[in-house]
mmCIF file of C-alpha atoms in Angstrom:
data_model
loop_
_atom_site.group_PDB
_atom_site.id
_atom_site.type_symbol
_atom_site.label_atom_id
_atom_site.label_comp_id
_atom_site.label_asym_id
_atom_site.label_seq_id
_atom_site.Cartn_x
_atom_site.Cartn_y
_atom_site.Cartn_z
ATOM 1 C CA GLY A 262 -5.572 13.477 7.295
ATOM 2 C CA GLU A 263 -5.737 10.488 9.599
ATOM 3 C CA SER A 264 -2.508 9.118 10.923
ATOM 4 C CA VAL A 265 -1.228 5.632 11.396
ATOM 5 C CA GLY A 266 2.018 5.494 13.286
ATOM 6 C CA LEU A 267 4.546 2.925 14.370
ATOM 7 C CA HIS A 268 6.222 2.967 17.764
ATOM 8 C CA LEU A 269 9.605 1.634 16.627
ATOM 9 C CA PRO A 270 11.175 2.672 13.353
ATOM 10 C CA THR A 271 13.785 -0.117 13.506
ATOM 11 C CA LEU A 272 13.878 -3.534 15.102
ATOM 12 C CA SER A 273 16.711 -6.068 15.188
ATOM 13 C CA VAL A 274 16.140 -9.636 16.314
ATOM 14 C CA GLN A 275 18.143 -12.813 16.395
ATOM 15 C CA GLU A 276 17.168 -15.546 13.993
ATOM 16 C CA GLY A 277 14.721 -17.888 15.695
ATOM 17 C CA ASP A 278 13.428 -15.313 18.130
ATOM 18 C CA ASN A 279 9.930 -13.887 17.991
ATOM 19 C CA SER A 280 9.355 -10.369 16.642
ATOM 20 C CA ILE A 281 6.688 -7.925 17.657
ATOM 21 C CA ILE A 282 5.963 -4.875 15.541
ATOM 22 C CA ASN A 283 3.543 -2.280 16.861
ATOM 23 C CA CYS A 284 1.239 0.236 15.255
ATOM 24 C CA ALA A 285 -1.028 2.942 16.634
ATOM 25 C CA TYR A 286 -3.984 4.245 14.705
ATOM 26 C CA SER A 287 -5.918 7.391 15.402
ATOM 27 C CA ASN A 288 -9.359 6.879 13.883
ATOM 28 C CA SER A 289 -11.679 4.856 16.077
ATOM 29 C CA ALA A 290 -13.984 4.370 13.088
ATOM 30 C CA SER A 291 -11.388 2.306 11.210
ATOM 31 C CA ASP A 292 -12.821 -1.131 10.699
ATOM 32 C CA TYR A 293 -10.260 -3.027 8.685
ATOM 33 C CA PHE A 294 -6.504 -3.324 9.038
ATOM 34 C CA ILE A 295 -3.792 -4.937 6.963
ATOM 35 C CA TRP A 296 -0.138 -5.650 7.651
ATOM 36 C CA TYR A 297 2.152 -5.442 4.668
ATOM 37 C CA LYS A 298 5.751 -6.483 4.188
ATOM 38 C CA GLN A 299 7.898 -4.504 1.784
ATOM 39 C CA GLU A 300 11.296 -5.634 0.608
ATOM 40 C CA SER A 301 13.676 -3.184 -0.967
ATOM 41 C CA GLY A 302 12.533 -2.060 -4.411
ATOM 42 C CA LYS A 303 9.349 -4.111 -4.319
ATOM 43 C CA GLY A 304 5.677 -3.478 -3.763
ATOM 44 C CA PRO A 305 3.892 -4.032 -0.440
ATOM 45 C CA GLN A 306 3.110 -7.690 0.064
ATOM 46 C CA PHE A 307 -0.024 -8.656 1.964
ATOM 47 C CA ILE A 308 0.725 -10.561 5.165
ATOM 48 C CA ILE A 309 -2.416 -10.688 7.246
ATOM 49 C CA ASP A 310 -5.548 -8.691 7.871
ATOM 50 C CA ILE A 311 -8.033 -8.235 10.660
ATOM 51 C CA ARG A 312 -11.440 -6.656 10.946
ATOM 52 C CA SER A 313 -12.572 -4.590 13.874
ATOM 53 C CA ASN A 314 -14.983 -7.256 15.093
ATOM 54 C CA MET A 315 -11.985 -9.437 15.974
ATOM 55 C CA ASP A 316 -9.130 -8.976 18.419
ATOM 56 C CA LYS A 317 -6.811 -11.689 17.187
ATOM 57 C CA ARG A 318 -6.091 -13.466 13.965
ATOM 58 C CA GLN A 319 -3.439 -16.058 13.202
ATOM 59 C CA GLY A 320 -1.705 -16.988 10.009
ATOM 60 C CA GLN A 321 1.341 -19.025 9.204
ATOM 61 C CA ARG A 322 3.965 -17.881 11.759
ATOM 62 C CA VAL A 323 2.189 -14.526 12.090
ATOM 63 C CA THR A 324 -0.423 -13.242 14.498
ATOM 64 C CA VAL A 325 -2.135 -9.889 14.466
ATOM 65 C CA LEU A 326 -3.615 -8.466 17.646
ATOM 66 C CA LEU A 327 -6.071 -5.602 17.681
ATOM 67 C CA ASN A 328 -6.828 -3.563 20.781
ATOM 68 C CA LYS A 329 -9.596 -1.153 19.909
ATOM 69 C CA THR A 330 -9.666 0.358 23.382
ATOM 70 C CA VAL A 331 -6.238 1.916 22.908
ATOM 71 C CA LYS A 332 -6.290 1.873 19.094
ATOM 72 C CA HIS A 333 -3.283 -0.376 18.865
ATOM 73 C CA LEU A 334 -2.322 -3.065 16.406
ATOM 74 C CA SER A 335 0.578 -5.474 16.590
ATOM 75 C CA LEU A 336 2.170 -8.045 14.335
ATOM 76 C CA GLN A 337 3.896 -10.999 15.916
ATOM 77 C CA ILE A 338 6.251 -13.108 13.842
ATOM 78 C CA ALA A 339 7.218 -16.440 15.339
ATOM 79 C CA ALA A 340 10.663 -17.956 14.845
ATOM 80 C CA THR A 341 11.907 -15.020 12.782
ATOM 81 C CA GLN A 342 13.971 -15.958 9.748
ATOM 82 C CA PRO A 343 16.464 -13.933 7.673
ATOM 83 C CA GLY A 344 13.876 -13.788 4.900
ATOM 84 C CA ASP A 345 11.624 -11.817 7.230
ATOM 85 C CA SER A 346 13.988 -8.840 7.053
ATOM 86 C CA ALA A 347 11.964 -6.044 5.452
ATOM 87 C CA VAL A 348 9.930 -2.953 6.247
ATOM 88 C CA TYR A 349 6.550 -3.694 7.761
ATOM 89 C CA PHE A 350 3.587 -1.341 7.378
ATOM 90 C CA CYS A 351 0.220 -1.335 8.956
ATOM 91 C CA ALA A 352 -2.622 0.175 6.976
ATOM 92 C CA GLU A 353 -6.091 1.136 8.103
ATOM 93 C CA ASN A 354 -9.307 1.457 6.186
ATOM 94 C CA ILE A 355 -11.811 4.033 7.298
ATOM 95 C CA PRO A 356 -15.417 3.356 6.259
ATOM 96 C CA ASN A 357 -16.923 5.534 3.562
ATOM 97 C CA THR A 358 -13.577 6.703 2.206
ATOM 98 C CA GLY A 359 -13.815 4.893 -1.100
ATOM 99 C CA ASN A 360 -11.903 1.850 0.093
ATOM 100 C CA GLN A 361 -8.633 3.765 0.394
ATOM 101 C CA PHE A 362 -6.055 2.802 2.972
ATOM 102 C CA TYR A 363 -3.880 4.974 5.176
ATOM 103 C CA PHE A 364 -0.397 3.684 5.758
ATOM 104 C CA GLY A 365 2.029 4.148 8.586
ATOM 105 C CA THR A 366 5.663 5.073 8.041
ATOM 106 C CA GLY A 367 6.893 1.523 8.551
ATOM 107 C CA THR A 368 9.205 -0.427 10.837
ATOM 108 C CA SER A 369 12.405 -1.851 9.472
ATOM 109 C CA LEU A 370 12.994 -5.373 10.746
ATOM 110 C CA THR A 371 16.502 -6.809 10.570
ATOM 111 C CA VAL A 372 17.039 -10.455 11.395
ATOM 112 C CA ILE A 373 20.523 -11.284 12.602
ATOM 113 C CA PRO A 374 21.667 -14.788 11.585
ATOM 114 C CA GLU B 1497 -1.850 -13.557 -4.025
ATOM 115 C CA PRO B 1498 -3.381 -12.184 -7.215
ATOM 116 C CA GLU B 1499 -0.778 -10.788 -9.576
ATOM 117 C CA VAL B 1500 -0.683 -7.199 -10.762
ATOM 118 C CA THR B 1501 1.688 -6.397 -13.601
ATOM 119 C CA GLN B 1502 3.140 -2.920 -13.944
ATOM 120 C CA THR B 1503 5.165 -1.344 -16.719
ATOM 121 C CA PRO B 1504 7.683 0.148 -16.976
ATOM 122 C CA SER B 1505 9.561 -1.041 -13.944
ATOM 123 C CA HIS B 1506 11.743 2.042 -14.092
ATOM 124 C CA GLN B 1507 11.506 5.239 -16.116
ATOM 125 C CA VAL B 1508 13.699 8.293 -16.195
ATOM 126 C CA THR B 1509 12.129 11.407 -17.664
ATOM 127 C CA GLN B 1510 12.944 15.064 -17.981
ATOM 128 C CA MET B 1511 11.018 17.620 -16.006
ATOM 129 C CA GLY B 1512 7.994 18.831 -17.930
ATOM 130 C CA GLN B 1513 7.599 15.650 -19.947
ATOM 131 C CA GLU B 1514 4.493 13.478 -19.935
ATOM 132 C CA VAL B 1515 4.666 10.029 -18.396
ATOM 133 C CA ILE B 1516 2.238 7.132 -18.659
ATOM 134 C CA LEU B 1517 2.457 4.266 -16.209
ATOM 135 C CA ARG B 1518 0.589 1.082 -16.999
ATOM 136 C CA CYS B 1519 -0.969 -1.655 -14.955
ATOM 137 C CA VAL B 1520 -2.652 -4.917 -15.832
ATOM 138 C CA PRO B 1521 -4.737 -6.005 -12.871
ATOM 139 C CA ILE B 1522 -6.898 -9.073 -12.430
ATOM 140 C CA SER B 1523 -9.859 -8.455 -14.707
ATOM 141 C CA ASN B 1524 -12.603 -9.529 -12.345
ATOM 142 C CA HIS B 1525 -11.570 -7.182 -9.592
ATOM 143 C CA LEU B 1526 -13.729 -4.199 -8.890
ATOM 144 C CA TYR B 1527 -11.586 -1.398 -7.508
ATOM 145 C CA PHE B 1528 -8.329 -0.202 -8.932
ATOM 146 C CA TYR B 1529 -5.934 2.188 -7.249
ATOM 147 C CA TRP B 1530 -2.785 4.145 -7.681
ATOM 148 C CA TYR B 1531 -0.577 4.750 -4.677
ATOM 149 C CA ARG B 1532 2.835 6.305 -4.585
ATOM 150 C CA GLN B 1533 5.820 6.090 -2.271
ATOM 151 C CA ILE B 1534 8.509 8.738 -2.241
ATOM 152 C CA LEU B 1535 11.852 7.218 -1.310
ATOM 153 C CA GLY B 1536 12.016 6.593 2.426
ATOM 154 C CA GLN B 1537 8.466 7.744 3.048
ATOM 155 C CA LYS B 1538 5.160 6.049 3.569
ATOM 156 C CA VAL B 1539 2.827 4.764 0.913
ATOM 157 C CA GLU B 1540 0.288 7.451 -0.060
ATOM 158 C CA PHE B 1541 -3.090 7.090 -1.699
ATOM 159 C CA LEU B 1542 -3.550 8.865 -5.027
ATOM 160 C CA VAL B 1543 -6.795 7.695 -6.589
ATOM 161 C CA SER B 1544 -9.342 4.901 -6.678
ATOM 162 C CA PHE B 1545 -11.190 3.850 -9.801
ATOM 163 C CA TYR B 1546 -14.448 1.942 -9.868
ATOM 164 C CA ASN B 1547 -16.767 1.114 -12.711
ATOM 165 C CA ASN B 1548 -14.593 3.051 -15.151
ATOM 166 C CA GLU B 1549 -14.597 6.300 -13.259
ATOM 167 C CA ILE B 1550 -12.754 7.945 -10.408
ATOM 168 C CA SER B 1551 -14.223 7.026 -7.038
ATOM 169 C CA GLU B 1552 -11.947 8.947 -4.685
ATOM 170 C CA LYS B 1553 -8.820 11.019 -5.067
ATOM 171 C CA SER B 1554 -6.372 12.603 -2.681
ATOM 172 C CA GLU B 1555 -4.970 16.121 -2.578
ATOM 173 C CA ILE B 1556 -1.881 14.812 -4.336
ATOM 174 C CA PHE B 1557 -3.943 13.868 -7.379
ATOM 175 C CA ASP B 1558 -4.181 17.310 -8.954
ATOM 176 C CA ASP B 1559 -4.894 18.367 -12.522
ATOM 177 C CA GLN B 1560 -1.527 17.050 -13.662
ATOM 178 C CA PHE B 1561 -2.702 13.496 -12.999
ATOM 179 C CA SER B 1562 -5.272 11.441 -14.836
ATOM 180 C CA VAL B 1563 -6.306 7.806 -14.903
ATOM 181 C CA GLU B 1564 -8.150 5.716 -17.409
ATOM 182 C CA ARG B 1565 -8.852 2.189 -18.434
ATOM 183 C CA PRO B 1566 -8.830 2.605 -22.195
ATOM 184 C CA ASP B 1567 -9.352 -0.954 -23.330
ATOM 185 C CA GLY B 1568 -11.037 -2.557 -20.347
ATOM 186 C CA SER B 1569 -7.799 -4.230 -19.372
ATOM 187 C CA ASN B 1570 -4.888 -1.840 -18.931
ATOM 188 C CA PHE B 1571 -5.217 0.749 -16.180
ATOM 189 C CA THR B 1572 -3.043 3.808 -16.708
ATOM 190 C CA LEU B 1573 -1.777 6.739 -14.693
ATOM 191 C CA LYS B 1574 -0.715 9.769 -16.685
ATOM 192 C CA ILE B 1575 1.318 12.669 -15.382
ATOM 193 C CA ARG B 1576 1.046 15.485 -17.907
ATOM 194 C CA SER B 1577 4.012 17.640 -16.986
ATOM 195 C CA THR B 1578 6.315 15.965 -14.533
ATOM 196 C CA LYS B 1579 8.003 17.806 -11.687
ATOM 197 C CA LEU B 1580 11.049 16.820 -9.704
ATOM 198 C CA GLU B 1581 8.853 16.025 -6.717
ATOM 199 C CA ASP B 1582 6.948 13.451 -8.756
ATOM 200 C CA SER B 1583 9.945 11.151 -8.440
ATOM 201 C CA ALA B 1584 8.629 8.153 -6.542
ATOM 202 C CA MET B 1585 7.588 4.534 -6.791
ATOM 203 C CA TYR B 1586 4.064 4.303 -8.171
ATOM 204 C CA PHE B 1587 2.038 1.270 -7.215
ATOM 205 C CA CYS B 1588 -1.030 -0.016 -8.940
ATOM 206 C CA ALA B 1589 -3.363 -1.984 -6.702
ATOM 207 C CA HIS B 1590 -6.680 -3.708 -6.902
ATOM 208 C CA THR B 1591 -9.287 -5.331 -4.756
ATOM 209 C CA SER B 1592 -12.355 -7.452 -5.082
ATOM 210 C CA ALA B 1593 -15.392 -7.356 -2.825
ATOM 211 C CA GLY B 1594 -13.351 -8.505 0.160
ATOM 212 C CA ASN B 1595 -11.521 -5.182 0.570
ATOM 213 C CA THR B 1596 -8.032 -6.673 0.682
ATOM 214 C CA ILE B 1597 -5.776 -4.593 -1.518
ATOM 215 C CA TYR B 1598 -3.071 -6.306 -3.542
ATOM 216 C CA PHE B 1599 -0.203 -4.276 -4.904
ATOM 217 C CA GLY B 1600 1.920 -4.561 -7.988
ATOM 218 C CA GLU B 1601 5.701 -4.416 -7.892
ATOM 219 C CA GLY B 1602 5.689 -0.739 -8.747
ATOM 220 C CA SER B 1603 7.041 1.608 -11.385
ATOM 221 C CA TRP B 1604 9.977 3.649 -10.275
ATOM 222 C CA LEU B 1605 9.804 7.139 -11.778
ATOM 223 C CA THR B 1606 12.812 9.417 -11.706
ATOM 224 C CA VAL B 1607 12.338 12.992 -12.889
ATOM 225 C CA VAL B 1608 15.531 14.838 -13.760
#
């Protein structure tokens, strides 16, 4: 199957600092990407999405960057807070696959107060 | 974020027993999904359901699995004869025309 991978399995940041979580995807045909946050024992929570016709999208304290040339996706969290501590997944949607998503293994973000 | 309700939140079952996991998604959404996540591993696609029939399914979704929407509201995943390796968190999800998938809180299945 297609793979979606994350460069760093764990990330620790100081409260107030910015966090950057990276993701590599392998299928150049993927046209839609979502970042999810998952807290322990809970379901994936939608954070932000981006389509392949964009290279940047901003939300509240979060920014997603898409570099299609190198098939790389990143999630930037500004002014990281303790409540941001969780596992973050990127997921890609490949056209004509019945709207299913392929998930990466996740990066665990720990915010140090 | 649209709410997806799943029951039970946690179920322990003996190997070989049948299990039914239930989901109540937003009724006007088009696609429904089941994903699973084995402890410590990534979220994996099982099946998508559109217009009351299976749209896509993965290799994981073998003959032991089935899905249905019996009353037009509840969306169920049935595992006929559970195996130890079926122990996982099972997530129901749904989407409307915009493709964004929203997940429920999951049903944690433990097979002993």
